[in-house]
Amino acid sequence: MNRPLISLILIAYNQENYIRRAIEASMAQTYAPLEIILSDDASSDKTFSIMEQMAEEYLGPHTIRLNRNPQNLGLGGHINRLMELANGELVVVAAGDDISLPDRVEQCWQAYHDSGGKAMSIYSALTIIDEHERQLETVRKPLPDGINDLTCRISDIGVCGCSHCWHRSVFDIFGPLVQETVYEDKAIPFRSILLGQIYYIDKPLVLYRRHTGNISATRPLRWSLSEVAADVVKKQKRRLLTLKNYERDLRQDHPGIRIALGIRASLYSEVQKRIRLLELDIQFNEGNFHNRICIIEKGLRSGIGLNEIGKWCIRILYPFHFGRVRRHRLRDLRSHEQSYDKISDDGV
């Protein structure tokens, strides 16, 4: 298998304090031929100026390209734009405050080669560092059983977005992501399963930088009930966008899709069911008492499971108790959370 052109896309937004190290690491990659796209999502600081300076001074073997979005596109829109620009067969994504180890792209290529060209998504372990690049811990997220099964995929199992690499066919065949997509580490691997498989490299290839701008655990641990409710709805809306990506991709008909039509039809029906339920749940969470009663009636008419109807009833009858439970669970999650998927969280 010949060594193809690979694109490393460096995505940045207001990361002037760290972007230089991220660019240096990208330029130090051992793989060739390599195209590096330095892309800024309409930062208000000096991020793009640093990109321009370093691109102008670079004398190495890789091709350096610059992109600056005239307005902030958010994660989904930014990736869509870069997939229009990238020429590589494989696309390696990097965050503007992380550091890719020198052999990261080489290892991704080797994994793709070893899979016989079947690996449509590739990701690796990572090492968490602090603001001063002191190593804190290594995070390994190996493939769970069944991750290469679509039924498992729609249950929201993702890859490490900060170490993700994908084959360009996941965009050539399915087109752009839904514009507002945040959980690209779920939407893209779903496409990868439709076309091939996911491959995990059990070696840290990314230094993920933990700092005050990206740590979930640094958010306040004392949440009011209204803050809990707002956080729940925000995550539900992000999940809804992921499901809508699944729904659209399952409608696609292409000879490169390896999953049988009957299985795709069954999954499509399941995804639509989950979308309807989630849309009702969002309306319930955002509604007043009268709206919530109407949603329960609508749920009963549309065949929503009694388990979900029961939850809605409890939330009407005992709103304070339900809110307290949610708040305590969220506080525990925040206090123990080890977030290492900054690609999905930054700039949103």
CSV table of C-alpha atoms in Angstrom, one decimal:
chain,number,residue,atom,x,y,z
A,1,MET,CA,0.0,0.0,0.0
A,2,ASN,CA,1.5,3.3,-1.1
A,3,ARG,CA,1.9,6.1,1.4
A,4,PRO,CA,-0.9,8.5,0.7
A,5,LEU,CA,-1.1,12.2,1.4
A,6,ILE,CA,-2.5,12.8,4.9
A,7,SER,CA,-4.0,16.0,6.2
A,8,LEU,CA,-3.4,17.2,9.7
A,9,ILE,CA,-6.1,19.8,10.6
A,10,LEU,CA,-5.2,22.0,13.6
A,11,ILE,CA,-8.4,23.6,14.9
A,12,ALA,CA,-8.0,26.6,17.1
A,13,TYR,CA,-10.2,29.2,18.8
A,14,ASN,CA,-8.8,31.9,21.2
A,15,GLN,CA,-5.8,29.8,22.1
A,16,GLU,CA,-2.9,32.3,21.8
A,17,ASN,CA,-1.2,31.0,24.9
A,18,TYR,CA,-0.8,27.5,23.6
A,19,ILE,CA,-1.1,27.6,19.8
A,20,ARG,CA,2.6,27.9,19.2
A,21,ARG,CA,3.4,24.6,20.8
A,22,ALA,CA,0.6,22.9,19.0
A,23,ILE,CA,1.9,24.2,15.6
A,24,GLU,CA,5.5,23.2,16.5
A,25,ALA,CA,4.3,19.7,17.2
A,26,SER,CA,2.4,19.5,14.0
A,27,MET,CA,5.4,20.7,12.0
A,28,ALA,CA,7.6,18.1,13.7
A,29,GLN,CA,5.6,15.1,12.4
A,30,THR,CA,7.7,12.4,10.9
A,31,TYR,CA,5.2,11.2,8.3
A,32,ALA,CA,5.4,12.3,4.7
A,33,PRO,CA,3.7,13.3,2.5
A,34,LEU,CA,1.8,15.5,5.0
A,35,GLU,CA,-0.5,18.6,4.5
A,36,ILE,CA,-0.9,20.7,7.6
A,37,ILE,CA,-3.9,23.1,7.7
A,38,LEU,CA,-3.8,25.7,10.4
A,39,SER,CA,-7.4,26.8,10.9
A,40,ASP,CA,-8.7,29.6,13.2
A,41,ASP,CA,-12.4,29.8,14.0
A,42,ALA,CA,-12.7,33.6,14.1
A,43,SER,CA,-10.6,34.1,17.3
A,44,SER,CA,-10.6,37.5,18.9
A,45,ASP,CA,-7.0,37.1,20.2
A,46,LYS,CA,-3.6,36.7,18.5
A,47,THR,CA,-4.2,33.0,17.5
A,48,PHE,CA,-4.3,33.6,13.8
A,49,SER,CA,-1.4,36.1,13.8
A,50,ILE,CA,0.8,33.4,15.4
A,51,MET,CA,-0.4,30.9,12.7
A,52,GLU,CA,0.6,33.3,10.0
A,53,GLN,CA,4.0,34.0,11.4
A,54,MET,CA,4.9,30.4,11.9
A,55,ALA,CA,3.6,29.4,8.5
A,56,GLU,CA,5.7,32.1,6.9
A,57,GLU,CA,8.9,31.1,8.8
A,58,TYR,CA,8.5,27.3,8.2
A,59,LEU,CA,11.2,25.7,6.0
A,60,GLY,CA,10.4,22.1,6.5
A,61,PRO,CA,9.1,19.3,4.2
A,62,HIS,CA,5.4,19.5,4.9
A,63,THR,CA,2.9,21.6,3.0
A,64,ILE,CA,1.4,24.4,5.2
A,65,ARG,CA,-2.0,25.9,4.5
A,66,LEU,CA,-3.8,28.6,6.4
A,67,ASN,CA,-7.5,29.1,6.9
A,68,ARG,CA,-9.4,31.7,8.9
A,69,ASN,CA,-13.2,31.6,9.2
A,70,PRO,CA,-14.7,35.0,8.7
A,71,GLN,CA,-17.2,34.2,11.5
A,72,ASN,CA,-17.3,31.6,14.2
A,73,LEU,CA,-18.7,28.3,12.8
A,74,GLY,CA,-18.7,26.2,15.9
A,75,LEU,CA,-17.2,22.7,15.9
A,76,GLY,CA,-19.5,21.0,13.3
A,77,GLY,CA,-19.3,23.9,10.8
A,78,HIS,CA,-15.5,24.2,11.3
A,79,ILE,CA,-14.9,20.6,10.5
A,80,ASN,CA,-17.2,20.8,7.5
A,81,ARG,CA,-15.2,23.7,6.2
A,82,LEU,CA,-11.9,21.9,6.7
A,83,MET,CA,-13.1,18.8,4.9
A,84,GLU,CA,-13.8,21.0,1.9
A,85,LEU,CA,-10.1,22.2,2.1
A,86,ALA,CA,-8.3,18.9,3.0
A,87,ASN,CA,-6.8,16.8,0.2
A,88,GLY,CA,-5.5,13.9,2.3
A,89,GLU,CA,-6.8,10.4,2.2
A,90,LEU,CA,-6.7,10.3,6.0
A,91,VAL,CA,-7.5,13.4,8.2
A,92,VAL,CA,-5.9,13.8,11.6
A,93,VAL,CA,-7.5,16.3,13.9
A,94,ALA,CA,-5.7,18.3,16.6
A,95,ALA,CA,-6.7,21.0,19.1
A,96,GLY,CA,-5.0,24.3,19.3
A,97,ASP,CA,-3.8,23.7,22.9
A,98,ASP,CA,-2.8,20.1,22.6
A,99,ILE,CA,0.5,18.6,21.5
A,100,SER,CA,0.7,15.7,19.0
A,101,LEU,CA,3.7,13.5,19.5
A,102,PRO,CA,6.1,13.4,16.5
A,103,ASP,CA,5.0,9.9,15.3
A,104,ARG,CA,1.3,10.5,15.7
A,105,VAL,CA,0.5,10.7,12.0
A,106,GLU,CA,2.9,7.9,11.2
A,107,GLN,CA,1.1,5.6,13.8
A,108,CYS,CA,-2.3,6.5,12.4
A,109,TRP,CA,-1.1,5.6,8.9
A,110,GLN,CA,0.4,2.3,10.2
A,111,ALA,CA,-2.9,1.4,11.9
A,112,TYR,CA,-4.8,2.1,8.7
A,113,HIS,CA,-2.3,0.0,6.7
A,114,ASP,CA,-2.5,-2.9,9.2
A,115,SER,CA,-6.3,-2.9,9.0
A,116,GLY,CA,-6.1,-3.5,5.3
A,117,GLY,CA,-7.7,-0.2,4.6
A,118,LYS,CA,-10.8,-1.1,6.7
A,119,ALA,CA,-10.2,1.4,9.6
A,120,MET,CA,-12.4,4.4,8.9
A,121,SER,CA,-11.8,5.9,12.4
A,122,ILE,CA,-8.6,5.6,14.3
A,123,TYR,CA,-7.9,7.0,17.8
A,124,SER,CA,-5.3,6.5,20.5
A,125,ALA,CA,-4.5,6.7,24.2
A,126,LEU,CA,-3.4,10.1,25.5
A,127,THR,CA,-1.4,11.7,28.3
A,128,ILE,CA,-2.9,14.6,30.2
A,129,ILE,CA,-0.6,17.6,30.9
A,130,ASP,CA,-1.1,20.8,32.8
A,131,GLU,CA,-0.6,24.4,31.7
A,132,HIS,CA,3.2,24.0,32.1
A,133,GLU,CA,3.3,20.6,30.3
A,134,ARG,CA,3.9,18.5,33.4
A,135,GLN,CA,2.5,15.1,32.7
A,136,LEU,CA,-0.4,14.2,35.1
A,137,GLU,CA,-1.7,10.8,33.9
A,138,THR,CA,-2.2,8.6,30.9
A,139,VAL,CA,-5.7,7.9,29.8
A,140,ARG,CA,-6.5,4.7,27.9
A,141,LYS,CA,-9.9,4.2,26.3
A,142,PRO,CA,-9.7,0.9,24.5
A,143,LEU,CA,-12.5,-0.4,22.2
A,144,PRO,CA,-15.4,-1.7,24.4
A,145,ASP,CA,-17.0,-4.9,23.4
A,146,GLY,CA,-19.4,-4.3,20.5
A,147,ILE,CA,-18.1,-0.9,19.5
A,148,ASN,CA,-18.0,-2.0,15.9
A,149,ASP,CA,-21.7,-2.9,16.1
A,150,LEU,CA,-24.2,-0.2,15.0
A,151,THR,CA,-26.6,-1.0,17.8
A,152,CYS,CA,-23.9,-0.2,20.3
A,153,ARG,CA,-23.0,3.0,18.3
A,154,ILE,CA,-26.4,4.6,18.6
A,155,SER,CA,-26.1,4.1,22.4
A,156,ASP,CA,-23.7,7.0,22.4
A,157,ILE,CA,-20.3,5.3,22.8
A,158,GLY,CA,-17.7,7.7,21.4
A,159,VAL,CA,-13.9,7.8,20.7
A,160,CYS,CA,-11.4,10.2,22.2
A,161,GLY,CA,-12.0,13.2,20.0
A,162,CYS,CA,-8.7,14.8,20.7
A,163,SER,CA,-6.8,11.8,19.2
A,164,HIS,CA,-9.2,11.1,16.4
A,165,CYS,CA,-8.2,10.4,12.8
A,166,TRP,CA,-10.7,9.4,10.0
A,167,HIS,CA,-10.7,8.4,6.4
A,168,ARG,CA,-12.0,11.1,4.1
A,169,SER,CA,-14.7,8.8,2.7
A,170,VAL,CA,-16.8,9.4,5.8
A,171,PHE,CA,-17.4,12.9,4.4
A,172,ASP,CA,-17.1,12.1,0.7
A,173,ILE,CA,-20.0,9.6,1.0
A,174,PHE,CA,-22.1,11.1,3.7
A,175,GLY,CA,-21.5,14.8,3.2
A,176,PRO,CA,-21.1,17.4,5.9
A,177,LEU,CA,-22.2,17.0,9.5
A,178,VAL,CA,-25.3,18.7,10.7
A,179,GLN,CA,-24.0,22.3,11.1
A,180,GLU,CA,-24.5,22.7,14.8
A,181,THR,CA,-22.9,19.3,15.7
A,182,VAL,CA,-20.9,19.3,18.9
A,183,TYR,CA,-20.3,15.5,19.5
A,184,GLU,CA,-18.3,14.9,16.4
A,185,ASP,CA,-16.5,12.1,18.3
A,186,LYS,CA,-19.8,10.2,18.1
A,187,ALA,CA,-21.2,11.3,14.7
A,188,ILE,CA,-18.1,10.5,12.7
A,189,PRO,CA,-17.3,7.0,14.2
A,190,PHE,CA,-21.0,6.1,13.4
A,191,ARG,CA,-20.2,6.7,9.8
A,192,SER,CA,-17.0,4.8,10.1
A,193,ILE,CA,-18.9,1.7,11.3
A,194,LEU,CA,-21.2,2.0,8.3
A,195,LEU,CA,-18.2,1.9,6.0
A,196,GLY,CA,-15.7,-0.2,7.9
A,197,GLN,CA,-14.4,-0.3,11.4
A,198,ILE,CA,-12.8,1.6,14.3
A,199,TYR,CA,-9.2,1.0,15.3
A,200,TYR,CA,-7.6,1.8,18.7
A,201,ILE,CA,-3.9,2.5,19.2
A,202,ASP,CA,-2.9,1.6,22.8
A,203,LYS,CA,-0.1,4.2,22.9
A,204,PRO,CA,-0.4,7.8,24.0
A,205,LEU,CA,0.0,9.9,20.8
A,206,VAL,CA,-1.4,13.2,22.2
A,207,LEU,CA,-0.6,15.4,25.1
A,208,TYR,CA,-4.0,16.7,26.1
A,209,ARG,CA,-3.6,20.0,27.9
A,210,ARG,CA,-5.7,20.5,31.0
A,211,HIS,CA,-6.2,24.1,32.0
A,212,THR,CA,-8.8,26.5,33.4
A,213,GLY,CA,-10.3,27.1,29.9
A,214,ASN,CA,-11.2,23.5,29.3
A,215,ILE,CA,-11.7,21.6,32.5
A,216,SER,CA,-15.3,20.5,33.3
A,217,ALA,CA,-14.3,20.0,36.9
A,218,THR,CA,-13.4,23.6,37.3
A,219,ARG,CA,-17.0,24.7,36.8
A,220,PRO,CA,-18.9,25.5,39.9
A,221,LEU,CA,-19.8,22.5,42.0
A,222,ARG,CA,-22.8,24.3,43.7
A,223,TRP,CA,-25.6,24.2,41.2
A,224,SER,CA,-29.0,25.8,41.5
A,225,LEU,CA,-32.0,23.8,40.3
A,226,SER,CA,-32.4,26.1,37.4
A,227,GLU,CA,-28.7,25.6,36.4
A,228,VAL,CA,-29.2,21.9,36.6
A,229,ALA,CA,-32.2,22.1,34.4
A,230,ALA,CA,-30.4,24.3,31.8
A,231,ASP,CA,-27.4,21.9,31.8
A,232,VAL,CA,-29.7,18.9,31.2
A,233,VAL,CA,-31.4,20.6,28.3
A,234,LYS,CA,-28.1,21.7,26.7
A,235,LYS,CA,-26.8,18.2,26.7
A,236,GLN,CA,-30.2,16.8,25.4
A,237,LYS,CA,-30.0,19.3,22.5
A,238,ARG,CA,-26.5,18.2,21.7
A,239,ARG,CA,-27.5,14.6,21.8
A,240,LEU,CA,-30.5,15.4,19.5
A,241,LEU,CA,-28.1,16.7,16.9
A,242,THR,CA,-26.1,13.5,17.1
A,243,LEU,CA,-29.2,11.4,16.5
A,244,LYS,CA,-30.1,13.6,13.6
A,245,ASN,CA,-26.7,12.9,12.1
A,246,TYR,CA,-27.4,9.2,12.5
A,247,GLU,CA,-30.8,9.5,11.0
A,248,ARG,CA,-29.5,11.3,7.9
A,249,ASP,CA,-26.6,8.9,7.4
A,250,LEU,CA,-28.8,5.8,7.7
A,251,ARG,CA,-30.8,7.1,4.8
A,252,GLN,CA,-27.7,7.3,2.6
A,253,ASP,CA,-27.5,4.6,-0.2
A,254,HIS,CA,-24.0,4.0,-1.5
A,255,PRO,CA,-22.1,0.9,-2.6
A,256,GLY,CA,-19.4,1.6,0.0
A,257,ILE,CA,-21.8,1.1,2.9
A,258,ARG,CA,-21.2,-2.4,4.2
A,259,ILE,CA,-24.2,-2.8,6.5
A,260,ALA,CA,-27.2,-4.6,5.0
A,261,LEU,CA,-30.2,-2.5,4.0
A,262,GLY,CA,-32.5,-4.4,6.3
A,263,ILE,CA,-30.3,-3.7,9.3
A,264,ARG,CA,-30.1,0.0,8.4
A,265,ALA,CA,-33.8,0.2,8.1
A,266,SER,CA,-34.3,-1.3,11.5
A,267,LEU,CA,-31.8,1.1,13.0
A,268,TYR,CA,-33.3,4.0,11.2
A,269,SER,CA,-36.6,3.2,12.8
A,270,GLU,CA,-35.0,3.0,16.3
A,271,VAL,CA,-33.2,6.3,15.8
A,272,GLN,CA,-36.4,8.0,14.7
A,273,LYS,CA,-38.1,6.7,17.9
A,274,ARG,CA,-35.3,8.1,20.1
A,275,ILE,CA,-35.5,11.4,18.3
A,276,ARG,CA,-39.2,11.7,19.0
A,277,LEU,CA,-38.7,10.8,22.6
A,278,LEU,CA,-35.9,13.2,23.1
A,279,GLU,CA,-37.8,16.1,21.4
A,280,LEU,CA,-40.7,15.5,23.8
A,281,ASP,CA,-38.3,15.3,26.8
A,282,ILE,CA,-36.7,18.6,25.8
A,283,GLN,CA,-40.2,20.2,25.4
A,284,PHE,CA,-41.1,18.8,28.8
A,285,ASN,CA,-38.0,20.2,30.5
A,286,GLU,CA,-38.5,23.6,29.0
A,287,GLY,CA,-42.2,23.8,29.5
A,288,ASN,CA,-44.5,25.1,32.3
A,289,PHE,CA,-47.0,22.9,34.2
A,290,HIS,CA,-49.7,23.1,31.5
A,291,ASN,CA,-47.2,22.3,28.7
A,292,ARG,CA,-45.9,19.3,30.7
A,293,ILE,CA,-49.4,17.9,31.1
A,294,CYS,CA,-50.0,18.2,27.3
A,295,ILE,CA,-46.7,16.5,26.6
A,296,ILE,CA,-47.7,13.5,28.8
A,297,GLU,CA,-51.0,13.3,27.0
A,298,LYS,CA,-49.1,13.4,23.7
A,299,GLY,CA,-46.7,10.8,24.8
A,300,LEU,CA,-49.6,8.4,25.8
A,301,ARG,CA,-51.2,8.9,22.4
A,302,SER,CA,-47.9,8.3,20.5
A,303,GLY,CA,-47.0,5.1,22.3
A,304,ILE,CA,-44.1,6.5,24.5
A,305,GLY,CA,-43.1,3.8,27.0
A,306,LEU,CA,-44.7,3.8,30.4
A,307,ASN,CA,-41.2,4.1,32.0
A,308,GLU,CA,-40.7,7.6,30.4
A,309,ILE,CA,-44.3,8.6,31.2
A,310,GLY,CA,-43.7,7.6,34.8
A,311,LYS,CA,-40.6,9.8,35.0
A,312,TRP,CA,-42.5,12.8,33.7
A,313,CYS,CA,-45.3,12.3,36.2
A,314,ILE,CA,-42.7,12.1,39.1
A,315,ARG,CA,-41.1,15.3,37.9
A,316,ILE,CA,-44.5,17.0,38.0
A,317,LEU,CA,-45.6,15.6,41.4
A,318,TYR,CA,-42.2,16.0,43.1
A,319,PRO,CA,-40.2,18.6,41.2
A,320,PHE,CA,-38.1,19.7,44.2
A,321,HIS,CA,-37.0,16.2,45.0
A,322,PHE,CA,-36.3,15.3,41.4
A,323,GLY,CA,-34.2,18.5,41.0
A,324,ARG,CA,-32.2,17.8,44.2
A,325,VAL,CA,-31.4,14.3,42.9
A,326,ARG,CA,-30.3,15.7,39.6
A,327,ARG,CA,-28.2,18.4,41.3
A,328,HIS,CA,-26.4,15.9,43.5
A,329,ARG,CA,-25.7,13.6,40.6
A,330,LEU,CA,-24.3,16.4,38.5
A,331,ARG,CA,-22.2,17.7,41.4
A,332,ASP,CA,-20.7,14.2,41.9
A,333,LEU,CA,-20.0,14.0,38.2
A,334,ARG,CA,-18.3,17.4,38.0
A,335,SER,CA,-16.2,16.6,41.1
A,336,HIS,CA,-14.8,13.4,39.6
A,337,GLU,CA,-14.9,14.2,35.9
A,338,GLN,CA,-11.8,13.6,33.9
A,339,SER,CA,-12.6,15.4,30.7
A,340,TYR,CA,-10.2,14.6,27.8
A,341,ASP,CA,-12.4,15.4,24.8
A,342,LYS,CA,-11.7,19.0,24.3
A,343,ILE,CA,-12.3,18.9,20.6
A,344,SER,CA,-16.0,18.5,21.3
A,345,ASP,CA,-16.1,21.0,24.2
A,346,ASP,CA,-14.0,24.0,23.1
A,347,GLY,CA,-15.4,27.0,21.3
A,348,VAL,CA,-19.0,26.1,22.0
